[in-house]
Amino acid sequence: MIEYFVVPEVALLGWYVLNRKAAKGVAETHSGEDAMLQHLRDYLHEGYEVESRLALLQLTESVSGRAFQCVRQQFFIPTQGGWKHENHACSYDEASLLSAIAAQGQPIDRRFSESILSPELLQAAYRFMDHHGVNVLIPVSDSMAPQWVWASYCPERRSETAVDALQAWKMAMESVVERWALRLASAHLAELEKDAASATQVLRVLLPEEPIDTAEGLEWAGVLHRAPGEPPVLYATYAQESGKVLVVFAEIAAPGLAAVILASALRGFCNSLVAAAKSTTLRPEKVLGLLNRYVWRPDAPSDLSCIVALFDTNSRRIDYAAAGSPDWIQLKENGDLISVAATGPGLGASEDINYLPQSLPLEPGDSHFFIGSELGTTVFSDPLIAKQALGHRSVGFVDLGRYIDSLANALDQHSDGEGRTPALVVLRPASY
């Protein structure tokens, strides 16, 4: 009967040895990833506590050196009208290249050939990297402007883990920059009277005011500045796959410093969602649901109006979801004004909200107005305002910004200066 006991014992021993070997192999394979995650956690924690820009750069250099075993590191910093490196101004050609790299926002790794950048930009970046003796470039931006380009020479690594690690490092640096800026804003306001007027002034440093841009077959312009004491307006656009632009528009109804923090936090959260999605097109209802979970607090429910819309100029379609009481007017080519309704309650009304997806046609002659104003969409029922809105058809893209500014002034005069300063954005297919 002994074989009935010996054979199972031998089999168990063999199973144990094989599994220990496999477990050791898995541990060795992922040990670098575990260390990388720990370095990222340390950086996110310590970066919030630094007291100066120099200290932040020194911390970045220290942690990235440990995380990536870099042979050398350099920081290229934007200045007024150019770029500098180690307190020396970059040449015009280098400054132009760095601005283009920062605008694209994608890490460049000389060790791997795959990249979504244009061949011309990529080859210029490679020559720049060879000149400075680096093989990795990562542009870092906050909500509205480039902060630096991190350059380094990193050793060879497996491509699938190295690319993900660099993307994670880029997101960590941008998160630290955003949180650090908010901390400085909070500290500044702590020394002042914490009123809405002070908060509005700080907000203008953190968020763009008057965008005018064109991408993926869509062009837009807007007036987003608000008078002191008024809630800020968040407006962000993200180019998705060819012909698609994701738009986020919200009015942040919160007092004083809370408005600054919430508006900037929402912008940073949207940036992170898009970066994490990589090449995947985000669904508006999913983005709105995630924003709701981000805003919701069990002890302090809110009711923020927000629009998330995916403009697709190829299929002539707009997929959207809207929370609260959005002020969105669709201006048809025949002059009809259509008010777009919400698909669910305001952000923060409850923890889980199912925002139903909706769609609209996007015709070449149509325009879409997003309005931040107590007047709401009813103001377009005024014949003079409606006539002025129709007048944008004869306005080219170059003059679109001035046109929107004049229409916002007309809205302000319509209210006789009472209520909030109108914020206004128009989006239209780039076919005028």
XYZ file of C-alpha atoms in Angstrom:
432
model
C 0.000 0.000 0.000
C 3.026 2.282 0.324
C 2.842 3.369 -3.343
C -0.525 4.997 -2.658
C 1.208 7.383 -0.289
C 4.612 7.841 -1.964
C 3.317 8.734 -5.423
C 1.030 11.557 -4.188
C 3.868 12.881 -1.992
C 6.256 12.990 -4.969
C 3.606 14.631 -7.144
C 2.910 17.298 -4.507
C 6.639 17.967 -4.103
C 7.040 18.367 -7.857
C 4.012 20.655 -8.035
C 5.441 22.748 -5.187
C 8.881 23.088 -6.859
C 7.390 24.024 -10.223
C 5.063 26.634 -8.712
C 7.852 28.150 -6.625
C 9.939 28.489 -9.782
C 7.047 30.049 -11.678
C 6.275 32.422 -8.791
C 9.926 33.494 -8.669
C 9.861 34.161 -12.401
C 6.711 36.271 -12.096
C 8.195 38.210 -9.175
C 11.394 38.927 -11.130
C 9.395 39.949 -14.215
C 7.241 42.446 -12.303
C 9.744 43.638 -9.704
C 10.608 46.646 -11.836
C 6.939 47.552 -12.220
C 6.394 47.351 -8.442
C 9.389 49.602 -7.850
C 8.140 52.023 -10.491
C 4.729 52.253 -8.812
C 6.391 52.971 -5.473
C 8.508 55.742 -7.013
C 5.384 57.255 -8.585
C 3.549 57.148 -5.241
C 6.486 58.852 -3.513
C 6.629 61.539 -6.196
C 2.892 62.269 -6.071
C 3.053 62.555 -2.278
C 6.247 64.607 -1.977
C 5.504 66.842 -4.964
C 2.511 68.327 -3.204
C 4.691 69.530 -0.320
C 7.494 71.343 -2.195
C 7.713 75.079 -1.647
C 9.312 76.328 -4.879
C 9.600 75.603 -8.591
C 13.312 74.807 -8.196
C 12.550 72.280 -5.458
C 9.900 70.682 -7.665
C 12.380 70.235 -10.511
C 14.995 68.842 -8.117
C 12.463 66.341 -6.757
C 11.501 65.354 -10.304
C 15.145 64.742 -11.182
C 15.765 62.733 -8.018
C 12.737 60.443 -8.267
C 12.985 59.905 -12.026
C 16.657 59.031 -11.626
C 15.735 56.251 -9.215
C 12.736 55.116 -11.247
C 14.388 54.951 -14.675
C 18.118 54.671 -13.777
C 18.766 57.629 -16.075
C 22.374 58.308 -17.085
C 21.614 62.020 -17.511
C 18.634 64.381 -17.238
C 17.845 67.840 -18.558
C 14.905 70.247 -18.253
C 13.846 72.625 -21.005
C 11.705 75.419 -19.548
C 9.368 77.730 -21.541
C 9.969 81.459 -21.196
C 8.262 84.545 -22.534
C 8.657 84.036 -26.269
C 11.075 81.107 -26.157
C 12.673 78.261 -24.189
C 15.704 78.000 -21.926
C 18.045 75.203 -20.841
C 20.267 75.547 -17.757
C 19.546 79.300 -17.708
C 20.631 79.683 -21.348
C 18.177 80.650 -24.071
C 17.576 78.010 -26.732
C 18.063 78.884 -30.380
C 15.066 79.852 -32.478
C 14.990 76.461 -34.217
C 15.183 74.542 -30.928
C 12.532 76.755 -29.319
C 10.175 76.178 -32.261
C 10.746 72.427 -32.054
C 10.144 72.355 -28.287
C 6.913 74.331 -28.733
C 5.751 71.808 -31.354
C 6.620 68.879 -29.079
C 4.791 70.504 -26.159
C 1.731 71.130 -28.361
C 1.609 67.462 -29.435
C 1.872 66.346 -25.801
C 3.253 62.872 -26.560
C 6.376 61.224 -25.075
C 9.120 60.597 -27.653
C 11.326 57.545 -27.087
C 14.278 57.091 -29.432
C 14.584 53.426 -28.415
C 11.289 52.495 -30.105
C 10.174 53.503 -33.583
C 6.387 53.529 -33.046
C 4.936 57.044 -32.703
C 1.801 58.956 -33.694
C 3.847 62.090 -34.448
C 4.452 63.203 -38.022
C 7.658 61.873 -39.620
C 9.009 65.421 -40.056
C 8.527 66.313 -36.386
C 9.890 62.949 -35.280
C 13.077 63.289 -37.358
C 13.641 66.844 -36.056
C 13.162 65.546 -32.493
C 15.679 62.737 -33.136
C 18.317 65.236 -34.333
C 17.635 67.353 -31.236
C 18.020 64.295 -28.976
C 21.280 63.246 -30.644
C 22.664 66.766 -30.161
C 21.861 66.752 -26.436
C 22.760 63.113 -25.835
C 19.300 61.942 -24.720
C 16.882 59.294 -25.963
C 13.625 60.261 -24.214
C 11.587 63.498 -24.308
C 8.417 63.984 -22.251
C 6.462 67.280 -22.530
C 4.696 68.299 -19.309
C 1.769 70.753 -19.270
C -0.810 71.948 -16.792
C -4.388 72.905 -17.678
C -3.384 75.715 -19.983
C 0.344 75.932 -20.733
C 3.601 73.942 -21.102
C 5.632 73.648 -17.904
C 8.769 71.851 -19.071
C 10.150 69.156 -21.380
C 11.903 66.385 -19.454
C 14.868 65.001 -21.400
C 16.908 61.983 -20.329
C 19.074 59.105 -21.452
C 17.477 55.881 -20.215
C 18.805 52.314 -20.565
C 17.157 49.778 -22.850
C 13.988 48.098 -21.552
C 11.229 45.910 -22.853
C 9.136 48.096 -25.126
C 5.692 47.262 -23.733
C 6.625 48.138 -20.151
C 8.848 51.110 -21.019
C 6.179 52.889 -23.056
C 3.574 52.447 -20.317
C 6.070 53.585 -17.667
C 6.883 56.781 -19.578
C 3.189 57.561 -20.054
C 2.590 56.993 -16.337
C 5.551 59.247 -15.489
C 4.180 61.994 -17.755
C 0.770 61.794 -16.043
C 2.445 61.847 -12.611
C 4.428 64.990 -13.460
C 1.347 66.760 -14.814
C -0.702 65.749 -11.769
C 1.969 67.137 -9.428
C 2.102 70.398 -11.404
C -1.690 70.824 -11.208
C -1.900 70.012 -7.482
C 1.119 72.160 -6.671
C -0.402 75.141 -8.524
C -3.673 74.698 -6.628
C -1.794 74.485 -3.334
C 0.002 77.746 -4.078
C -3.305 79.348 -5.069
C -4.858 78.176 -1.803
C -1.930 79.488 0.218
C -2.137 82.820 -1.569
C -5.832 83.159 -0.914
C -5.366 82.181 2.726
C -3.541 85.486 3.171
C -6.359 87.416 1.528
C -10.042 87.697 2.133
C -11.438 84.391 0.864
C -14.087 85.870 -1.342
C -15.243 85.096 -4.845
C -13.439 88.112 -6.288
C -10.016 86.852 -5.191
C -10.853 83.341 -6.359
C -11.784 84.591 -9.817
C -8.425 86.337 -10.200
C -6.528 83.170 -9.297
C -8.698 81.118 -11.620
C -7.629 83.232 -14.592
C -4.091 81.975 -14.070
C -5.200 78.350 -14.105
C -7.751 78.145 -16.943
C -7.843 79.610 -20.476
C -10.230 82.495 -21.142
C -10.785 83.133 -24.839
C -10.099 80.065 -26.992
C -10.147 80.218 -30.766
C -8.984 77.112 -32.559
C -9.657 74.615 -35.320
C -9.076 70.856 -35.450
C -10.529 67.713 -37.014
C -12.866 69.656 -39.313
C -14.354 71.752 -36.478
C -13.691 75.353 -35.506
C -14.690 77.235 -32.394
C -14.250 80.455 -30.470
C -15.397 81.603 -27.050
C -15.511 84.247 -24.367
C -15.069 82.553 -20.996
C -13.878 85.298 -18.659
C -16.153 86.216 -15.777
C -16.420 89.305 -13.614
C -15.062 89.044 -10.041
C -17.397 87.137 -7.754
C -19.029 85.058 -10.494
C -18.757 81.274 -10.917
C -16.147 80.177 -13.481
C -16.849 78.339 -16.715
C -14.921 75.208 -17.675
C -14.400 74.612 -21.393
C -12.105 71.904 -22.774
C -11.682 70.218 -26.156
C -9.852 66.987 -26.966
C -9.146 65.715 -30.480
C -10.051 62.037 -30.624
C -9.663 59.838 -33.692
C -9.785 61.412 -37.137
C -12.680 63.844 -37.508
C -13.820 63.655 -33.867
C -13.551 66.245 -31.092
C -14.716 65.701 -27.508
C -16.071 68.884 -25.881
C -16.686 69.506 -22.163
C -18.589 72.628 -21.054
C -19.680 73.332 -17.483
C -20.522 76.247 -15.209
C -18.957 75.768 -11.775
C -21.498 77.111 -9.294
C -19.415 77.218 -6.113
C -18.319 80.119 -3.897
C -14.869 81.661 -3.855
C -11.907 79.350 -3.488
C -14.083 76.264 -3.882
C -14.876 77.328 -7.459
C -11.172 77.617 -8.309
C -10.316 74.225 -6.869
C -13.314 72.450 -8.390
C -12.905 73.976 -11.867
C -9.203 73.150 -12.035
C -9.728 69.693 -10.536
C -12.417 68.897 -13.114
C -10.136 70.080 -15.927
C -7.299 67.928 -14.597
C -9.660 64.962 -14.219
C -10.808 65.320 -17.846
C -7.182 65.526 -18.991
C -6.404 62.324 -17.095
C -9.397 60.498 -18.591
C -8.304 61.345 -22.122
C -4.654 60.447 -21.445
C -5.625 57.116 -19.875
C -7.909 56.269 -22.807
C -4.958 56.658 -25.219
C -6.297 55.910 -28.710
C -9.782 54.870 -27.547
C -12.619 57.294 -28.304
C -14.453 58.203 -25.103
C -18.237 57.996 -24.961
C -19.874 61.225 -23.694
C -22.273 59.437 -21.326
C -19.354 57.531 -19.767
C -17.330 60.719 -19.265
C -20.330 62.488 -17.719
C -20.974 59.549 -15.385
C -17.332 59.585 -14.233
C -17.473 63.352 -13.694
C -20.593 62.869 -11.582
C -18.849 60.281 -9.395
C -15.888 62.642 -9.069
C -18.085 65.558 -7.947
C -20.514 63.652 -5.725
C -20.140 63.972 -1.936
C -22.577 62.196 0.420
C -22.682 65.123 2.856
C -22.749 67.902 0.270
C -24.841 67.137 -2.837
C -24.479 69.571 -5.727
C -26.286 70.285 -8.982
C -23.773 71.359 -11.632
C -24.808 71.736 -15.255
C -22.398 70.088 -17.691
C -22.304 69.148 -21.379
C -20.097 66.417 -22.841
C -20.405 66.116 -26.614
C -18.507 64.198 -29.285
C -18.548 66.134 -32.557
C -17.929 63.832 -35.535
C -17.431 65.850 -38.719
C -16.964 62.736 -40.867
C -20.309 61.100 -40.103
C -21.997 64.501 -39.481
C -23.202 63.446 -36.066
C -23.009 64.684 -32.477
C -23.235 62.150 -29.665
C -23.805 63.838 -26.323
C -24.936 63.639 -22.717
C -25.942 66.656 -20.651
C -26.484 67.144 -16.915
C -28.621 69.640 -15.020
C -29.886 72.625 -16.986
C -27.500 73.029 -19.926
C -27.766 76.160 -22.050
C -27.106 74.759 -25.519
C -28.644 76.218 -28.689
C -28.465 74.489 -32.065
C -28.734 77.078 -34.830
C -29.933 75.419 -38.050
C -28.980 76.629 -41.513
C -32.594 77.715 -42.136
C -32.478 79.935 -39.035
C -34.367 77.634 -36.650
C -33.189 77.702 -33.037
C -33.383 74.407 -31.167
C -32.734 74.139 -27.428
C -30.911 70.909 -26.521
C -32.296 69.314 -23.345
C -30.485 67.525 -20.516
C -30.232 63.740 -20.420
C -30.040 63.510 -16.623
C -29.859 65.491 -13.340
C -27.006 67.808 -12.412
C -23.555 66.547 -11.476
C -23.358 65.551 -7.827
C -27.105 65.124 -7.324
C -26.591 61.449 -6.415
C -23.774 58.934 -6.466
C -24.760 56.892 -9.520
C -26.582 58.539 -12.419
C -27.196 56.843 -15.748
C -26.857 59.589 -18.343
C -28.614 58.338 -21.455
C -26.725 58.926 -24.714
C -28.390 61.102 -27.333
C -27.407 62.240 -30.824
C -27.944 65.196 -33.146
C -27.160 65.705 -36.831
C -24.172 67.943 -37.591
C -24.842 69.638 -40.911
C -22.300 71.906 -42.654
C -24.446 75.019 -42.153
C -25.310 74.405 -38.484
C -23.747 76.078 -35.453
C -23.882 75.279 -31.743
C -23.847 77.891 -28.991
C -22.928 76.944 -25.413
C -24.023 79.662 -22.974
C -23.082 80.328 -19.378
C -25.585 82.918 -18.218
C -28.609 83.350 -15.968
C -30.435 84.394 -19.110
C -30.304 80.853 -20.396
C -31.413 80.000 -23.898
C -34.487 82.230 -23.665
C -32.355 85.232 -24.574
C -32.214 83.960 -28.170
C -35.944 84.563 -28.447
C -35.133 88.269 -28.644
C -35.276 89.165 -32.381
C -32.175 91.381 -32.206
C -30.091 88.701 -30.471
C -31.345 86.026 -32.879
C -30.473 88.242 -35.864
C -26.978 88.874 -34.512
C -26.506 85.151 -33.904
C -27.405 84.441 -37.526
C -24.846 87.006 -38.641
C -21.904 84.754 -37.799
C -22.415 82.887 -41.107
C -20.689 85.735 -42.920
C -17.801 85.834 -40.419
C -14.604 83.975 -41.331
C -12.568 82.013 -38.841
C -9.985 84.775 -38.369
C -12.683 87.197 -37.150
C -14.755 84.620 -35.270
C -13.265 85.567 -31.900
C -14.210 89.230 -32.275
C -17.697 88.252 -33.393
C -18.291 86.089 -30.321
C -17.019 88.900 -28.110
C -19.539 91.318 -29.636
C -22.374 88.799 -29.231
C -21.436 88.278 -25.562
C -21.535 92.049 -25.079
C -24.998 92.128 -26.649
C -26.162 89.439 -24.225
C -24.750 91.457 -21.342
C -26.570 94.598 -22.478
C -29.772 92.593 -22.867
C -29.612 91.776 -19.153
C -29.038 95.462 -18.272
C -25.926 94.473 -16.344
C -27.877 92.322 -13.891
C -26.933 88.721 -13.193
C -23.749 86.948 -14.258
C -21.497 88.046 -17.095
C -22.360 85.916 -20.140
C -19.849 83.267 -21.174
C -20.293 82.031 -24.726
C -18.755 79.414 -27.035
C -19.731 78.712 -30.659
C -18.755 75.533 -32.511
C -19.311 74.954 -36.206
C -17.996 72.747 -39.042
C -14.946 74.340 -40.643
C -16.632 74.954 -43.982
C -17.439 78.661 -43.875
